[in-house]
GROMACS .gro file of C-alpha atoms in nm:
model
  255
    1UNK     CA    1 -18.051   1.660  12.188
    2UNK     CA    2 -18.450   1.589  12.240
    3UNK     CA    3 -18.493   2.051  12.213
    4UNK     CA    4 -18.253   2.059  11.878
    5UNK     CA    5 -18.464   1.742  11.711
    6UNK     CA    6 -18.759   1.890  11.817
    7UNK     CA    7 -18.652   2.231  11.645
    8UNK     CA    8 -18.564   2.053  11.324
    9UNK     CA    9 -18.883   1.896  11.320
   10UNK     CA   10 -19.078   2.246  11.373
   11UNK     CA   11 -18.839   2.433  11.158
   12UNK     CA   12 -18.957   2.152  10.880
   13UNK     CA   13 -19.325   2.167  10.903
   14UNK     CA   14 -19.266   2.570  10.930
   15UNK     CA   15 -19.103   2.604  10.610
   16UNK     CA   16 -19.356   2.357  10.441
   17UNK     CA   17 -19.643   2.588  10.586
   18UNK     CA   18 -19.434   2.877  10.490
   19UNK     CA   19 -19.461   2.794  10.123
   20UNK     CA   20 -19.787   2.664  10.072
   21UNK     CA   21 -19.940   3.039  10.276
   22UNK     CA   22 -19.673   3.232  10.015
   23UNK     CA   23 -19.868   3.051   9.729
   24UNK     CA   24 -20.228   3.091   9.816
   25UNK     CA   25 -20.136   3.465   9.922
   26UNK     CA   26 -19.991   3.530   9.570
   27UNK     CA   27 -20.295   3.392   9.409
   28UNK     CA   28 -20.535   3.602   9.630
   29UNK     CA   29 -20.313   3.940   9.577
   30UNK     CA   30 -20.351   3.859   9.198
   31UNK     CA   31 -20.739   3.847   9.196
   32UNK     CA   32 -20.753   4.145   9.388
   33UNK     CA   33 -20.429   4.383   9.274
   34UNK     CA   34 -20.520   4.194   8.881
   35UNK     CA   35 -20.912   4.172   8.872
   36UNK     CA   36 -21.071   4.365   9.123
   37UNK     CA   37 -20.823   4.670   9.153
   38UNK     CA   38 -20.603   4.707   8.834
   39UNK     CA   39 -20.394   5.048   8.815
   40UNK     CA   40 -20.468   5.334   8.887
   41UNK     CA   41 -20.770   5.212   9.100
   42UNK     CA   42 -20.523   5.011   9.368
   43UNK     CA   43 -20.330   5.380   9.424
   44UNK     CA   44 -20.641   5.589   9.365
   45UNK     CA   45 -20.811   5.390   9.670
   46UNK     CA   46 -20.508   5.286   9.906
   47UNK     CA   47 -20.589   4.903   9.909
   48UNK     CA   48 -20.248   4.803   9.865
   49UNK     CA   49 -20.057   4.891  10.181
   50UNK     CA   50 -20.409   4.757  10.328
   51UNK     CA   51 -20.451   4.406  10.183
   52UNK     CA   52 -20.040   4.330  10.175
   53UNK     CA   53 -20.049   4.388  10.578
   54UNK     CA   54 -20.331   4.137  10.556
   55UNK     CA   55 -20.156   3.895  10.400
   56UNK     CA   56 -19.847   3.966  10.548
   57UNK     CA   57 -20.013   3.893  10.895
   58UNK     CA   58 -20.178   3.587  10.724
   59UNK     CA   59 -19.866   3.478  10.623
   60UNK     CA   60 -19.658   3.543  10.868
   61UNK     CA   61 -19.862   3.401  11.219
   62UNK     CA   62 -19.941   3.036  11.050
   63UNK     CA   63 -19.610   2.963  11.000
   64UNK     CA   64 -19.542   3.083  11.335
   65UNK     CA   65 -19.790   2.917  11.506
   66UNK     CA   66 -19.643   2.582  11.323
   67UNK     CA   67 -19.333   2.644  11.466
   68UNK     CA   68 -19.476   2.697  11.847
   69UNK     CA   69 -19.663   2.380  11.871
   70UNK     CA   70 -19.496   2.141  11.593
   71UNK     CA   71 -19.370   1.837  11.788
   72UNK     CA   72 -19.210   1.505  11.749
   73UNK     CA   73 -19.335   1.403  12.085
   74UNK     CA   74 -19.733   1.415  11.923
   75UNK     CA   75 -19.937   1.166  11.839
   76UNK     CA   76 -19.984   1.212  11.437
   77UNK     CA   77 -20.402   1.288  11.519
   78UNK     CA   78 -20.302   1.574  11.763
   79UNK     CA   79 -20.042   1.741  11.505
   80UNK     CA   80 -20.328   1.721  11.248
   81UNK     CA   81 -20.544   1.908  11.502
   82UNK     CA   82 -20.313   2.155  11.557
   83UNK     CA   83 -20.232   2.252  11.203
   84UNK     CA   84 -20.637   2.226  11.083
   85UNK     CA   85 -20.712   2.500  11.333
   86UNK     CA   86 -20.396   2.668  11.237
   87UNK     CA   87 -20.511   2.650  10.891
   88UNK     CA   88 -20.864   2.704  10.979
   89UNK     CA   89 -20.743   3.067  11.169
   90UNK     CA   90 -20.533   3.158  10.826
   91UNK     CA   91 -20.842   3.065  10.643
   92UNK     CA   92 -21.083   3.308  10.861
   93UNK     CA   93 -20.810   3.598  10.839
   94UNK     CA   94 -20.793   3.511  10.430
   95UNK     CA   95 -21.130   3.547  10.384
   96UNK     CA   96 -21.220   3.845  10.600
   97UNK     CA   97 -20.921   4.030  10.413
   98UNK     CA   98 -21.081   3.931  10.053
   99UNK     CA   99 -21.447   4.069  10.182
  100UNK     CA  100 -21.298   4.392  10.289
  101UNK     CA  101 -21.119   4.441   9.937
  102UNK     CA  102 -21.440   4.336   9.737
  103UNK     CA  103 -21.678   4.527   9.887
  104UNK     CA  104 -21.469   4.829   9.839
  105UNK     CA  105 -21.387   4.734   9.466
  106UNK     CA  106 -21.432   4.971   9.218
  107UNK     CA  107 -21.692   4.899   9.003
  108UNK     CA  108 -21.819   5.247   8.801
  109UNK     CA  109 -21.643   5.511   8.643
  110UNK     CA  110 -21.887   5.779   8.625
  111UNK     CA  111 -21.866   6.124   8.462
  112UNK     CA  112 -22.027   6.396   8.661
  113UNK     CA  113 -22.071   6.761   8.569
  114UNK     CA  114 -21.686   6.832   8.508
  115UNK     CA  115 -21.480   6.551   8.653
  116UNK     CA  116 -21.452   6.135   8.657
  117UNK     CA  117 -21.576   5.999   8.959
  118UNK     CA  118 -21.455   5.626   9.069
  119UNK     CA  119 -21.734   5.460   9.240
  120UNK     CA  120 -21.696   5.125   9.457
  121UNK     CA  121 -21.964   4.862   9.494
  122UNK     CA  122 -22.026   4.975   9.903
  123UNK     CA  123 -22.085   5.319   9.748
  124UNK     CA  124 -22.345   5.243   9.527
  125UNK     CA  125 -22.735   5.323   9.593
  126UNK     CA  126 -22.812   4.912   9.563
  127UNK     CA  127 -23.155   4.990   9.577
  128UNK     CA  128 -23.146   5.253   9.268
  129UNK     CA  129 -22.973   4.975   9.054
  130UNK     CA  130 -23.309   4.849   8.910
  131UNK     CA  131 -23.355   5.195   8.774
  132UNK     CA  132 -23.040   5.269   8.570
  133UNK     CA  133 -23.030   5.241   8.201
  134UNK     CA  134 -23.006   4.881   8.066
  135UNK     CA  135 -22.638   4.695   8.067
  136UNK     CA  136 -22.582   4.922   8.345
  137UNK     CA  137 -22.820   4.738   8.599
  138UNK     CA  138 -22.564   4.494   8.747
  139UNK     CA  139 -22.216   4.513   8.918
  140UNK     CA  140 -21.930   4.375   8.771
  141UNK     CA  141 -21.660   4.127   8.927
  142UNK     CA  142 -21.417   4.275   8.754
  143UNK     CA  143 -21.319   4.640   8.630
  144UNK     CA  144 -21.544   4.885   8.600
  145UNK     CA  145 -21.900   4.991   8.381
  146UNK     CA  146 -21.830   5.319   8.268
  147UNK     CA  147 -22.180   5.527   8.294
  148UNK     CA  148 -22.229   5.986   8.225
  149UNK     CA  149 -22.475   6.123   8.482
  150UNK     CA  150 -22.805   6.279   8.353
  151UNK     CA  151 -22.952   6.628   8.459
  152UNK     CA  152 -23.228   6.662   8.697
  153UNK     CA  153 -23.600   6.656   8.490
  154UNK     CA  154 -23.769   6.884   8.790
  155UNK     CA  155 -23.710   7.076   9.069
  156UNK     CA  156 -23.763   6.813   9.328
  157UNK     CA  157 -23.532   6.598   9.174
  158UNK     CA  158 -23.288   6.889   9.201
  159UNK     CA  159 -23.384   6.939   9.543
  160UNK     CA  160 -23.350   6.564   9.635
  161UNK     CA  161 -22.971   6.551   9.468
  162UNK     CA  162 -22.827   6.876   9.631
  163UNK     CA  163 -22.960   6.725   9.977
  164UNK     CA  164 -22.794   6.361   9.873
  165UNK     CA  165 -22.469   6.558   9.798
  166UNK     CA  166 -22.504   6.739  10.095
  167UNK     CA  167 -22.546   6.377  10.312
  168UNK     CA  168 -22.178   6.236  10.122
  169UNK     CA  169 -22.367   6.075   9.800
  170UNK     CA  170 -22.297   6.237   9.462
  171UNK     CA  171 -22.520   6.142   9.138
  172UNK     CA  172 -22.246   5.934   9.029
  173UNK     CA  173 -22.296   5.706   9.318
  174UNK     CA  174 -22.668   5.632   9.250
  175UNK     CA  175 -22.706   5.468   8.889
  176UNK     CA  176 -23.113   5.605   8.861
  177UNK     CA  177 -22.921   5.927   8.747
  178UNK     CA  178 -22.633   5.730   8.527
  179UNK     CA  179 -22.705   5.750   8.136
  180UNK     CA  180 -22.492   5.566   7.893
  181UNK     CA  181 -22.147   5.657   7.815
  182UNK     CA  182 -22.209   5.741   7.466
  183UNK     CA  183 -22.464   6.006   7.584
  184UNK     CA  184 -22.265   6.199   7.792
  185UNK     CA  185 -21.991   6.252   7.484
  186UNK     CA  186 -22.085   6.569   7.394
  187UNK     CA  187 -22.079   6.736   7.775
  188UNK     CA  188 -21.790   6.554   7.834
  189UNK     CA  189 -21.588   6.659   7.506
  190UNK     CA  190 -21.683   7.051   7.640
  191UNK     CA  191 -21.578   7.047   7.973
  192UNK     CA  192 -21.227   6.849   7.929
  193UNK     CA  193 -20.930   7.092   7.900
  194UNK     CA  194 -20.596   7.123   7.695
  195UNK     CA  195 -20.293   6.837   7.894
  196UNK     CA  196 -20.048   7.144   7.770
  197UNK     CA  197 -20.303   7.401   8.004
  198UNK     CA  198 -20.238   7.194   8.294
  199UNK     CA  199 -19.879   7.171   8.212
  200UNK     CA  200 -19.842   7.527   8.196
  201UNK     CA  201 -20.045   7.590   8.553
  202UNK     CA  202 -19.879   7.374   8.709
  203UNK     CA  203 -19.519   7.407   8.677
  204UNK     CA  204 -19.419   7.138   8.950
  205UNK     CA  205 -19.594   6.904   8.799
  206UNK     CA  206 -19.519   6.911   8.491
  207UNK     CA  207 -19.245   6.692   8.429
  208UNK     CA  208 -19.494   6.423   8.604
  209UNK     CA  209 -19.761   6.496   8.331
  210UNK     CA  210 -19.524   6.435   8.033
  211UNK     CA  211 -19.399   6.181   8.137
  212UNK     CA  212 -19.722   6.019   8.221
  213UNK     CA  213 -19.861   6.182   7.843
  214UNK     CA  214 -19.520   5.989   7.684
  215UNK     CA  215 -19.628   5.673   7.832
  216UNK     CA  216 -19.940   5.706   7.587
  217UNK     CA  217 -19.794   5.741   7.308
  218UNK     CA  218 -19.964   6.054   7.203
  219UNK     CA  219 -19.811   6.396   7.214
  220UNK     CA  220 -19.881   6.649   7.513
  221UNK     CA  221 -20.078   6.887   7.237
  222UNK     CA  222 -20.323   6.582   7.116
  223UNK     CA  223 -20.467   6.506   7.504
  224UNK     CA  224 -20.727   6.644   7.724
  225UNK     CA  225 -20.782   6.572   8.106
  226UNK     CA  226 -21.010   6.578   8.370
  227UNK     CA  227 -21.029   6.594   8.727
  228UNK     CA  228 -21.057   6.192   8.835
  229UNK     CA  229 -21.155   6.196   9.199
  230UNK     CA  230 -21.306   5.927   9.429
  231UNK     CA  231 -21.391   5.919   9.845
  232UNK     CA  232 -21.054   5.909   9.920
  233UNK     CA  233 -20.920   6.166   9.691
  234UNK     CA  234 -20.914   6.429   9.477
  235UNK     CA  235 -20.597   6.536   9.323
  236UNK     CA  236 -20.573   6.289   9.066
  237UNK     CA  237 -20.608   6.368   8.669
  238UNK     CA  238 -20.725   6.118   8.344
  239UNK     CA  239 -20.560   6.190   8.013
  240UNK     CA  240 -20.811   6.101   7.746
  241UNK     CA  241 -20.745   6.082   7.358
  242UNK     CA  242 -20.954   6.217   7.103
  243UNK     CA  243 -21.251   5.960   7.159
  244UNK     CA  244 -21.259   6.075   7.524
  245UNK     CA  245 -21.103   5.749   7.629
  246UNK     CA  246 -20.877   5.732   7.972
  247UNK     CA  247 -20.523   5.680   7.830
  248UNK     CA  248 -20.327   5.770   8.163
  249UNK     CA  249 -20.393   5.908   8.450
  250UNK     CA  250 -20.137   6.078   8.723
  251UNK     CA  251 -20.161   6.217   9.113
  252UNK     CA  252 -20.162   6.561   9.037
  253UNK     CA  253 -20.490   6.805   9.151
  254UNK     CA  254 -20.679   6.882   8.859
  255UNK     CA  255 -20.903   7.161   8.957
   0.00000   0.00000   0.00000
């Protein structure tokens, strides 16, 4: 009798604990699947798998832990103990998840020589910031500044970005060579290519990239693409309208 009324009373507290971790995990997976990583950024960069085993975890070993050492037989002070440090320990785990994500947000779209580049914020030169041109000088919390790359202005400037490349970090990741969006128009408008020339080169793919051009609601023959890449990968494509703006986007190797 004492074990099944002290399993009710666990089971109880468990199920209150349960709810109240489901809640603040469903507002933290907002802010970061909503704000800091909308689509196609989440899939371009792998967070979700990452952050949902997070909170699953989070979620998961409170409400657990609740269950283990939940007891009748305490005085009301010790159960209080017991669930602040359970809390405390979700808390810790929370926040150390929400770091990770926000660090790696993205936080530029940058176009460089012939492709899109998606920068995150622990990618960025921080100390080139200062340098970039203005309204493109801070971060954002959420979504991302959208910046062209300019060309080098002298051969040690050339020589400094090919050895920078060669070290992991492209122009697009240091904003003293980003130039306004506007600016790179022209550059950008040449090296984009037809949606139907993709379409046609890549046969197995191309019932993915009208599908992906229906969903805009323009016809195959009125979009371009180009190559959008980040760190973690490369065979991704934007479809961009007439005003060069990203209308879709799909996993398919654009090169």
């Amino acid at each position: 009798m004492a074990v099944s009324q002290r399993l009710h009373f666990a089971v109880r507290y468990a199920l209150r604990h349960l709810f109240f971790s489901l809640v603040i995990a469903l507002a933290s997976a907002a802010v970061v699947f909503g704000l800091w990583y909308p689509t196609p950024y989440r899939q371009m960069l792998d967070v979700g798998h990452i952050y949902l085993l997070v909170l699953a975890v989070d979620v998961v070993c409170g409400p657990l832990l609740t269950l283990v050492l939940a007891s009748p037989r305490k005085l009301r002070r010790e159960r209080w103990l017991d669930f602040s440090l359970i809390g405390l320990i979700q808390v810790v785990a929370l926040a150390y998840g929400m770091h990770s994500v926000w660090v790696a947000r993205p936080v530029a779209l940058v176009f460089e020589v012939d492709r899109l580049v998606v920068v995150t914020a622990n990618e960025v030169q921080l100390g080139a910031l200062s340098k970039a041109p203005p309204g493109l000088r801070q971060l954002p919390w959420a979504g991302v500044l959208k910046a062209g790359t300019r060309k080098a202005t002298n051969n040690d400037e050339l020589i400094r970005s090919a050895e920078q490349g060669l070290a992991g970090i492209s122009l697009a990741m240091q904003p003293d060579w980003w130039r306004p969006w506007g600016e790179a128009g022209a550059v950008m408008r040449e090296r984009t290519k037809p949606l139907a020339e993709l379409i046609a080169r890549q046969p197995t793919a191309a019932a993915r990239l009208q599908d992906t051009a229906k969903a805009t609601g323009y016809p195959v023959q009125d979009l371009r693409y180009l190559p959008l890449v980040s760190s973690k990968t490369l065979d991704w494509v934007a479809l961009l309208d007439e005003q060069l703006e990203m209308v879709g986007w799909a996993p398919v190797d654009g090169f």
